[in-house]
Amino acid sequence: MEVEIPTEHRAPKVEARAWRWHDLPAAAAKPLRDPLLAVNFLLLAVGAASGPLLLRLYFLRGGSRKWLSSLLQTAGWPLLLVPLGFSFSSRRRRRSRRQGDDATASTGVFLMTPRLLAASAVVGLMTGADNFLYAYGQAYLPVSTSSILISTQLAFTAAFALLLVRQRFTGSTVNAIVLLSVGAAMLGMGSGGDRPAGVSGAQYAAGFGMALAAAALYGLVLPVMELSQAWHAARAGAAALTYTLVVEIQVVIGLTATAFCAVGMLANNDFQAIPGEARQSELGQAGYYMLLVGTAAVYQCFCLGIIGAIYYGSALLAGVIITVLLPVTEVLAVVFFHEPFSGTKGVALGLSLWGLASYFYGEVRNKAPDAERQTSLCADRDCEN
């Protein structure tokens, strides 16, 4: 679990005051070859493809508590305490074997600094608010519609990544963002025809707006996560940015977001309403509670995959992977929920896939020149291993 960040992923050495965002170096593309990146992609795929379906199933089978469905998106954070416990035990064993070699080494349970803890808590509050916006949209929109709307987060992620972490763009990246934005705009112009039964026009419009707002806010959350990691890595004397530390960040984000949603549940009397809702659910009481637990576990896979993708790649890469999984969610929604799939949705989905193909084509095309340039620079400087 204690995986040190590879040399090529380390932040450049900076002065002690260089943790301020405008002093950080521009975000550069990282080589996507770490095995743990594939593990995080798998976690992200499970969460992104299954989470929206389970959340929509909750509303289709008698559920109506939006704050409860918001809480489920981060309530699985205690699952991360298990690998963190193993990591702590492993650190203690290693330290006992080399006892006396480094008397000043930290033996704390957690690796987080107070500053990183505060930054992660802020991200958690933003995540909790985003969870509510997303749950509101899921309550009134078909999964196929809400998924395409949420895919616009890539455009917002790109814009905020440019502002916050100075993400470098290529022509392929810009092309992908434009195509995704056009697809979402087409969906908006043709909205209303897929309104679910029992949903009023006002509710559909509110859900549409909330889904877009959720995409915009999440587009801000991802670069802020990357920025908080960059702050920590750039601070003089800070602990190494390891994957264990990244998991700790996710624990704080999940705990804070869950607490935020729990306050909303208290204000909305959701805790008192859950037993009655379970009795009236079409799934039965056991099925109802199993759905809640399964949804929380699946979304925790999504959250961990997201922060891992940022750690090994970037906020923009995380946004792209979320959008890559859009077709899977679309197909599953049509198969399991028999949702209508209009020609407008088909065109919007096609534009999304085209944009994603453009992005990955640009990434592959730019890898070889970057590698050749690095080899040339190393030869000119007579680099030593």
CSV table of C-alpha atoms in Angstrom, one decimal:
chain,number,residue,atom,x,y,z
A,1,MET,CA,0.0,0.0,0.0
A,2,GLU,CA,2.9,2.3,0.7
A,3,VAL,CA,3.8,3.2,-2.8
A,4,GLU,CA,6.3,6.0,-3.3
A,5,ILE,CA,5.5,8.3,-6.1
A,6,PRO,CA,7.8,7.6,-9.1
A,7,THR,CA,10.7,10.0,-9.9
A,8,GLU,CA,9.0,11.3,-13.0
A,9,HIS,CA,5.9,12.2,-11.0
A,10,ARG,CA,7.7,14.1,-8.3
A,11,ALA,CA,7.1,17.9,-8.1
A,12,PRO,CA,10.1,19.9,-9.0
A,13,LYS,CA,12.2,21.3,-6.1
A,14,VAL,CA,11.0,24.8,-5.3
A,15,GLU,CA,11.6,27.4,-2.6
A,16,ALA,CA,9.8,27.2,0.7
A,17,ARG,CA,7.2,29.7,-0.3
A,18,ALA,CA,6.4,28.1,-3.6
A,19,TRP,CA,3.3,26.3,-2.4
A,20,ARG,CA,1.2,29.3,-3.5
A,21,TRP,CA,-0.7,28.3,-6.6
A,22,HIS,CA,0.7,31.0,-8.9
A,23,ASP,CA,4.3,29.8,-8.1
A,24,LEU,CA,3.6,26.2,-9.0
A,25,PRO,CA,5.0,24.9,-12.3
A,26,ALA,CA,2.5,24.3,-15.1
A,27,ALA,CA,1.0,20.8,-15.0
A,28,ALA,CA,2.7,18.5,-17.4
A,29,ALA,CA,1.5,15.2,-18.9
A,30,LYS,CA,2.7,12.2,-16.8
A,31,PRO,CA,3.6,8.9,-18.4
A,32,LEU,CA,0.6,6.6,-18.1
A,33,ARG,CA,2.4,3.4,-17.4
A,34,ASP,CA,2.2,2.7,-13.7
A,35,PRO,CA,0.4,-0.6,-12.9
A,36,LEU,CA,-1.6,1.0,-10.1
A,37,LEU,CA,-3.1,3.4,-12.6
A,38,ALA,CA,-4.8,0.5,-14.3
A,39,VAL,CA,-6.2,-0.6,-10.9
A,40,ASN,CA,-7.6,2.9,-10.3
A,41,PHE,CA,-9.1,2.9,-13.8
A,42,LEU,CA,-10.9,-0.4,-13.0
A,43,LEU,CA,-12.3,1.1,-9.7
A,44,LEU,CA,-13.4,4.2,-11.6
A,45,ALA,CA,-15.0,2.0,-14.3
A,46,VAL,CA,-17.0,0.0,-11.7
A,47,GLY,CA,-18.2,3.2,-10.0
A,48,ALA,CA,-19.0,5.3,-13.0
A,49,ALA,CA,-20.9,2.6,-14.9
A,50,SER,CA,-22.8,1.1,-11.9
A,51,GLY,CA,-23.3,4.1,-9.6
A,52,PRO,CA,-25.8,6.1,-11.7
A,53,LEU,CA,-27.9,2.9,-12.4
A,54,LEU,CA,-28.1,2.0,-8.7
A,55,LEU,CA,-29.0,5.5,-7.7
A,56,ARG,CA,-31.7,5.7,-10.4
A,57,LEU,CA,-33.0,2.3,-9.3
A,58,TYR,CA,-33.5,3.8,-5.8
A,59,PHE,CA,-35.8,6.5,-7.2
A,60,LEU,CA,-37.6,4.1,-9.6
A,61,ARG,CA,-38.5,1.6,-6.8
A,62,GLY,CA,-40.1,4.0,-4.4
A,63,GLY,CA,-37.2,6.1,-3.0
A,64,SER,CA,-37.6,9.8,-2.8
A,65,ARG,CA,-35.0,11.1,-0.3
A,66,LYS,CA,-32.5,13.3,-2.2
A,67,TRP,CA,-30.3,13.9,0.8
A,68,LEU,CA,-30.1,10.2,1.5
A,69,SER,CA,-29.1,9.5,-2.0
A,70,SER,CA,-26.5,12.3,-1.8
A,71,LEU,CA,-25.0,10.7,1.4
A,72,LEU,CA,-24.7,7.3,-0.3
A,73,GLN,CA,-22.2,8.7,-2.8
A,74,THR,CA,-19.5,9.1,-0.1
A,75,ALA,CA,-20.8,7.0,2.8
A,76,GLY,CA,-18.5,4.1,1.9
A,77,TRP,CA,-15.4,6.0,3.1
A,78,PRO,CA,-14.9,3.7,6.2
A,79,LEU,CA,-14.0,0.9,3.8
A,80,LEU,CA,-10.7,2.7,3.2
A,81,LEU,CA,-9.7,2.4,6.8
A,82,VAL,CA,-8.9,-1.3,6.2
A,83,PRO,CA,-6.1,-0.7,3.7
A,84,LEU,CA,-4.9,2.3,5.8
A,85,GLY,CA,-4.6,-0.1,8.8
A,86,PHE,CA,-2.5,-2.5,6.8
A,87,SER,CA,-0.3,0.4,5.6
A,88,PHE,CA,0.2,1.6,9.2
A,89,SER,CA,1.1,-1.9,10.3
A,90,SER,CA,3.6,-2.2,7.5
A,91,ARG,CA,5.2,1.1,8.4
A,92,ARG,CA,5.6,0.0,12.0
A,93,ARG,CA,7.2,-3.3,11.0
A,94,ARG,CA,9.7,-1.6,8.7
A,95,ARG,CA,10.6,0.9,11.3
A,96,SER,CA,11.1,-1.8,14.0
A,97,ARG,CA,13.5,-3.6,11.6
A,98,ARG,CA,15.7,-0.5,11.1
A,99,GLN,CA,15.2,0.8,14.7
A,100,GLY,CA,17.8,3.4,15.5
A,101,ASP,CA,18.7,4.2,11.9
A,102,ASP,CA,16.4,7.3,11.7
A,103,ALA,CA,15.2,8.4,15.2
A,104,THR,CA,13.4,11.4,13.8
A,105,ALA,CA,11.2,9.5,11.3
A,106,SER,CA,7.5,10.0,11.8
A,107,THR,CA,5.6,7.2,13.4
A,108,GLY,CA,2.2,8.9,13.4
A,109,VAL,CA,-0.9,7.0,12.4
A,110,PHE,CA,-1.6,9.5,9.7
A,111,LEU,CA,0.7,11.2,7.2
A,112,MET,CA,-1.4,14.3,6.5
A,113,THR,CA,-0.3,17.7,7.5
A,114,PRO,CA,-2.9,20.2,9.1
A,115,ARG,CA,-2.8,22.3,5.9
A,116,LEU,CA,-3.6,19.3,3.7
A,117,LEU,CA,-6.3,18.2,6.1
A,118,ALA,CA,-7.9,21.6,5.9
A,119,ALA,CA,-7.7,21.6,2.1
A,120,SER,CA,-9.2,18.1,1.9
A,121,ALA,CA,-12.1,19.1,4.2
A,122,VAL,CA,-12.9,22.0,1.8
A,123,VAL,CA,-12.9,19.6,-1.1
A,124,GLY,CA,-15.2,17.4,1.0
A,125,LEU,CA,-17.7,20.2,1.5
A,126,MET,CA,-17.7,20.9,-2.3
A,127,THR,CA,-18.2,17.2,-3.0
A,128,GLY,CA,-21.1,17.0,-0.6
A,129,ALA,CA,-22.8,19.9,-2.4
A,130,ASP,CA,-22.1,18.3,-5.7
A,131,ASN,CA,-23.6,15.0,-4.5
A,132,PHE,CA,-26.9,16.8,-3.7
A,133,LEU,CA,-27.0,18.5,-7.1
A,134,TYR,CA,-26.3,15.2,-8.9
A,135,ALA,CA,-28.9,13.3,-6.8
A,136,TYR,CA,-31.5,15.9,-7.6
A,137,GLY,CA,-30.9,15.5,-11.3
A,138,GLN,CA,-31.0,11.7,-11.0
A,139,ALA,CA,-34.4,11.9,-9.3
A,140,TYR,CA,-36.1,13.5,-12.4
A,141,LEU,CA,-34.0,12.6,-15.4
A,142,PRO,CA,-33.4,9.3,-17.3
A,143,VAL,CA,-29.9,7.9,-16.7
A,144,SER,CA,-29.1,8.3,-20.4
A,145,THR,CA,-29.9,12.0,-20.3
A,146,SER,CA,-28.2,12.8,-17.0
A,147,SER,CA,-25.1,10.9,-18.0
A,148,ILE,CA,-24.7,13.0,-21.2
A,149,LEU,CA,-25.2,16.1,-19.2
A,150,ILE,CA,-22.6,15.0,-16.6
A,151,SER,CA,-20.2,14.4,-19.4
A,152,THR,CA,-19.9,18.2,-19.8
A,153,GLN,CA,-17.8,18.2,-16.7
A,154,LEU,CA,-14.8,17.6,-19.0
A,155,ALA,CA,-15.2,21.1,-20.4
A,156,PHE,CA,-15.5,22.6,-16.9
A,157,THR,CA,-12.6,20.5,-15.7
A,158,ALA,CA,-10.4,21.7,-18.6
A,159,ALA,CA,-11.3,25.3,-18.0
A,160,PHE,CA,-10.6,25.1,-14.2
A,161,ALA,CA,-7.5,23.0,-14.8
A,162,LEU,CA,-6.2,25.8,-17.0
A,163,LEU,CA,-6.8,28.4,-14.3
A,164,LEU,CA,-5.8,26.5,-11.3
A,165,VAL,CA,-3.0,24.1,-12.3
A,166,ARG,CA,-2.1,25.6,-15.7
A,167,GLN,CA,-2.9,22.4,-17.5
A,168,ARG,CA,-1.2,22.3,-21.0
A,169,PHE,CA,-3.6,21.8,-23.8
A,170,THR,CA,-3.1,20.4,-27.3
A,171,GLY,CA,-5.3,20.8,-30.4
A,172,SER,CA,-6.8,17.3,-29.7
A,173,THR,CA,-7.8,18.3,-26.2
A,174,VAL,CA,-9.5,21.5,-27.4
A,175,ASN,CA,-11.3,19.5,-30.1
A,176,ALA,CA,-12.5,16.9,-27.6
A,177,ILE,CA,-13.9,19.6,-25.3
A,178,VAL,CA,-15.7,21.4,-28.1
A,179,LEU,CA,-17.3,18.2,-29.4
A,180,LEU,CA,-18.5,17.2,-25.9
A,181,SER,CA,-19.9,20.7,-25.3
A,182,VAL,CA,-21.8,20.7,-28.6
A,183,GLY,CA,-23.2,17.3,-27.8
A,184,ALA,CA,-24.5,18.5,-24.5
A,185,ALA,CA,-26.0,21.6,-26.1
A,186,MET,CA,-27.8,19.5,-28.7
A,187,LEU,CA,-29.2,17.4,-25.9
A,188,GLY,CA,-30.4,20.5,-24.1
A,189,MET,CA,-32.2,21.8,-27.2
A,190,GLY,CA,-34.0,18.5,-27.7
A,191,SER,CA,-34.8,18.0,-24.0
A,192,GLY,CA,-38.3,17.1,-22.6
A,193,GLY,CA,-39.2,14.4,-25.0
A,194,ASP,CA,-37.8,11.7,-22.7
A,195,ARG,CA,-39.5,13.0,-19.5
A,196,PRO,CA,-40.2,10.0,-17.2
A,197,ALA,CA,-43.8,9.2,-16.3
A,198,GLY,CA,-44.9,11.1,-13.2
A,199,VAL,CA,-42.3,13.8,-13.6
A,200,SER,CA,-43.7,17.3,-14.2
A,201,GLY,CA,-42.2,19.8,-16.7
A,202,ALA,CA,-41.0,21.9,-13.9
A,203,GLN,CA,-39.3,19.0,-12.1
A,204,TYR,CA,-37.7,17.9,-15.4
A,205,ALA,CA,-36.3,21.4,-16.0
A,206,ALA,CA,-35.0,21.6,-12.4
A,207,GLY,CA,-33.3,18.2,-12.8
A,208,PHE,CA,-31.8,19.3,-16.0
A,209,GLY,CA,-30.4,22.5,-14.5
A,210,MET,CA,-29.2,20.6,-11.4
A,211,ALA,CA,-27.3,18.0,-13.5
A,212,LEU,CA,-25.5,20.8,-15.4
A,213,ALA,CA,-24.7,22.5,-12.1
A,214,ALA,CA,-23.3,19.2,-10.7
A,215,ALA,CA,-21.1,18.9,-13.8
A,216,ALA,CA,-19.8,22.4,-13.4
A,217,LEU,CA,-19.1,22.0,-9.7
A,218,TYR,CA,-17.4,18.6,-10.2
A,219,GLY,CA,-15.3,20.2,-13.0
A,220,LEU,CA,-14.0,22.5,-10.3
A,221,VAL,CA,-13.5,19.8,-7.6
A,222,LEU,CA,-11.1,17.7,-9.8
A,223,PRO,CA,-8.6,20.5,-10.4
A,224,VAL,CA,-8.8,21.6,-6.7
A,225,MET,CA,-7.9,18.0,-5.7
A,226,GLU,CA,-4.9,18.1,-8.0
A,227,LEU,CA,-4.0,21.6,-6.7
A,228,SER,CA,-4.0,20.4,-3.1
A,229,GLN,CA,-1.7,17.5,-4.0
A,230,ALA,CA,0.6,19.9,-5.8
A,231,TRP,CA,0.7,22.3,-2.8
A,232,HIS,CA,1.7,19.4,-0.5
A,233,ALA,CA,4.4,18.1,-2.9
A,234,ALA,CA,5.9,21.6,-3.4
A,235,ARG,CA,6.1,22.5,0.3
A,236,ALA,CA,9.6,22.3,1.7
A,237,GLY,CA,10.0,19.5,4.3
A,238,ALA,CA,6.6,17.9,3.5
A,239,ALA,CA,6.2,14.1,3.6
A,240,ALA,CA,6.5,12.3,0.4
A,241,LEU,CA,3.3,12.2,-1.7
A,242,THR,CA,2.6,8.5,-1.5
A,243,TYR,CA,-0.5,6.5,-2.5
A,244,THR,CA,-1.2,5.9,1.2
A,245,LEU,CA,-1.4,9.7,1.7
A,246,VAL,CA,-3.7,9.9,-1.3
A,247,VAL,CA,-6.1,7.4,0.3
A,248,GLU,CA,-6.0,9.4,3.5
A,249,ILE,CA,-7.1,12.5,1.5
A,250,GLN,CA,-10.0,10.5,0.2
A,251,VAL,CA,-11.0,9.4,3.7
A,252,VAL,CA,-11.1,13.1,4.8
A,253,ILE,CA,-13.1,14.1,1.7
A,254,GLY,CA,-15.5,11.2,2.1
A,255,LEU,CA,-16.0,11.9,5.9
A,256,THR,CA,-16.6,15.6,5.3
A,257,ALA,CA,-19.0,15.1,2.4
A,258,THR,CA,-20.9,12.5,4.3
A,259,ALA,CA,-21.2,14.8,7.4
A,260,PHE,CA,-22.4,17.6,5.1
A,261,CYS,CA,-25.1,15.4,3.6
A,262,ALA,CA,-26.0,14.0,7.1
A,263,VAL,CA,-26.8,17.5,8.2
A,264,GLY,CA,-29.1,17.8,5.2
A,265,MET,CA,-30.8,14.5,6.1
A,266,LEU,CA,-31.4,15.7,9.7
A,267,ALA,CA,-32.9,19.0,8.5
A,268,ASN,CA,-35.1,17.0,6.0
A,269,ASN,CA,-36.1,14.3,8.6
A,270,ASP,CA,-34.7,11.6,6.3
A,271,PHE,CA,-33.5,9.4,9.1
A,272,GLN,CA,-37.0,9.1,10.5
A,273,ALA,CA,-38.4,8.4,7.0
A,274,ILE,CA,-36.0,5.6,6.0
A,275,PRO,CA,-37.8,2.7,7.9
A,276,GLY,CA,-41.2,3.7,6.3
A,277,GLU,CA,-39.6,4.0,2.9
A,278,ALA,CA,-38.0,0.6,3.3
A,279,ARG,CA,-41.4,-1.0,4.1
A,280,GLN,CA,-43.1,0.6,1.1
A,281,SER,CA,-40.3,-0.1,-1.4
A,282,GLU,CA,-41.0,-2.3,-4.3
A,283,LEU,CA,-37.7,-4.1,-3.5
A,284,GLY,CA,-38.8,-5.1,0.0
A,285,GLN,CA,-37.1,-4.1,3.2
A,286,ALA,CA,-34.1,-6.4,2.7
A,287,GLY,CA,-33.7,-5.4,-1.0
A,288,TYR,CA,-34.0,-1.7,0.0
A,289,TYR,CA,-31.2,-1.8,2.5
A,290,MET,CA,-29.0,-4.0,0.2
A,291,LEU,CA,-29.5,-1.4,-2.5
A,292,LEU,CA,-28.3,1.4,-0.1
A,293,VAL,CA,-25.2,-0.6,1.0
A,294,GLY,CA,-24.4,-1.6,-2.6
A,295,THR,CA,-24.7,2.0,-3.9
A,296,ALA,CA,-22.4,3.3,-1.1
A,297,ALA,CA,-19.8,0.6,-1.9
A,298,VAL,CA,-19.9,1.2,-5.7
A,299,TYR,CA,-19.6,5.0,-5.3
A,300,GLN,CA,-16.6,4.5,-3.0
A,301,CYS,CA,-14.9,2.6,-5.8
A,302,PHE,CA,-15.6,5.7,-8.0
A,303,CYS,CA,-14.2,8.2,-5.5
A,304,LEU,CA,-11.0,6.2,-4.9
A,305,GLY,CA,-10.5,5.7,-8.6
A,306,ILE,CA,-10.9,9.4,-9.2
A,307,ILE,CA,-8.3,10.5,-6.7
A,308,GLY,CA,-5.9,7.8,-7.9
A,309,ALA,CA,-6.3,8.9,-11.5
A,310,ILE,CA,-5.4,12.4,-10.4
A,311,TYR,CA,-2.4,11.2,-8.5
A,312,TYR,CA,-1.0,9.1,-11.4
A,313,GLY,CA,-2.2,11.4,-14.1
A,314,SER,CA,-4.1,14.7,-13.8
A,315,ALA,CA,-7.5,16.2,-13.1
A,316,LEU,CA,-8.1,16.4,-16.9
A,317,LEU,CA,-7.3,12.7,-17.3
A,318,ALA,CA,-9.8,11.8,-14.5
A,319,GLY,CA,-12.4,13.8,-16.3
A,320,VAL,CA,-11.7,12.1,-19.6
A,321,ILE,CA,-12.0,8.6,-18.1
A,322,ILE,CA,-15.4,9.5,-16.6
A,323,THR,CA,-16.6,10.5,-20.0
A,324,VAL,CA,-15.1,7.5,-21.6
A,325,LEU,CA,-17.5,5.3,-19.6
A,326,LEU,CA,-20.5,7.3,-20.8
A,327,PRO,CA,-21.4,4.7,-23.5
A,328,VAL,CA,-21.4,1.9,-21.0
A,329,THR,CA,-23.9,3.7,-18.7
A,330,GLU,CA,-26.0,4.6,-21.7
A,331,VAL,CA,-26.3,1.1,-23.0
A,332,LEU,CA,-27.0,-0.4,-19.5
A,333,ALA,CA,-29.7,2.2,-18.9
A,334,VAL,CA,-31.5,1.3,-22.1
A,335,VAL,CA,-31.2,-2.5,-21.4
A,336,PHE,CA,-32.2,-2.5,-17.7
A,337,PHE,CA,-34.6,0.5,-17.5
A,338,HIS,CA,-35.9,0.5,-21.1
A,339,GLU,CA,-35.2,4.2,-21.4
A,340,PRO,CA,-36.0,5.8,-24.7
A,341,PHE,CA,-32.9,6.6,-26.8
A,342,SER,CA,-33.8,9.3,-29.4
A,343,GLY,CA,-31.8,10.3,-32.4
A,344,THR,CA,-30.7,13.5,-30.6
A,345,LYS,CA,-29.2,11.3,-27.8
A,346,GLY,CA,-27.5,9.2,-30.5
A,347,VAL,CA,-25.9,12.2,-32.1
A,348,ALA,CA,-24.8,13.6,-28.7
A,349,LEU,CA,-23.3,10.2,-27.8
A,350,GLY,CA,-21.5,10.1,-31.2
A,351,LEU,CA,-20.0,13.5,-30.7
A,352,SER,CA,-18.9,12.4,-27.2
A,353,LEU,CA,-17.2,9.3,-28.6
A,354,TRP,CA,-15.6,11.4,-31.4
A,355,GLY,CA,-14.2,13.8,-28.8
A,356,LEU,CA,-12.8,11.1,-26.7
A,357,ALA,CA,-11.1,9.4,-29.7
A,358,SER,CA,-9.6,12.8,-30.6
A,359,TYR,CA,-8.3,13.2,-27.1
A,360,PHE,CA,-6.6,9.8,-26.9
A,361,TYR,CA,-5.2,10.2,-30.4
A,362,GLY,CA,-3.6,13.4,-29.4
A,363,GLU,CA,-2.1,11.7,-26.2
A,364,VAL,CA,-0.7,8.8,-28.2
A,365,ARG,CA,0.7,11.1,-30.9
A,366,ASN,CA,2.4,13.4,-28.4
A,367,LYS,CA,4.1,10.6,-26.4
A,368,ALA,CA,6.8,9.7,-29.0
A,369,PRO,CA,8.0,13.2,-29.6
A,370,ASP,CA,8.2,13.9,-25.9
A,371,ALA,CA,10.2,10.7,-25.3
A,372,GLU,CA,12.6,11.6,-28.2
A,373,ARG,CA,13.0,15.2,-26.8
A,374,GLN,CA,13.8,13.9,-23.3
A,375,THR,CA,16.4,11.5,-24.8
A,376,SER,CA,18.0,14.3,-26.8
A,377,LEU,CA,18.1,16.6,-23.8
A,378,CYS,CA,19.6,13.8,-21.6
A,379,ALA,CA,22.3,13.2,-24.3
A,380,ASP,CA,23.2,16.8,-24.6
A,381,ARG,CA,23.6,17.2,-20.8
A,382,ASP,CA,25.4,13.9,-20.4
A,383,CYS,CA,22.8,12.7,-17.9
A,384,GLU,CA,23.8,10.2,-15.3
A,385,ASN,CA,21.5,7.5,-13.9
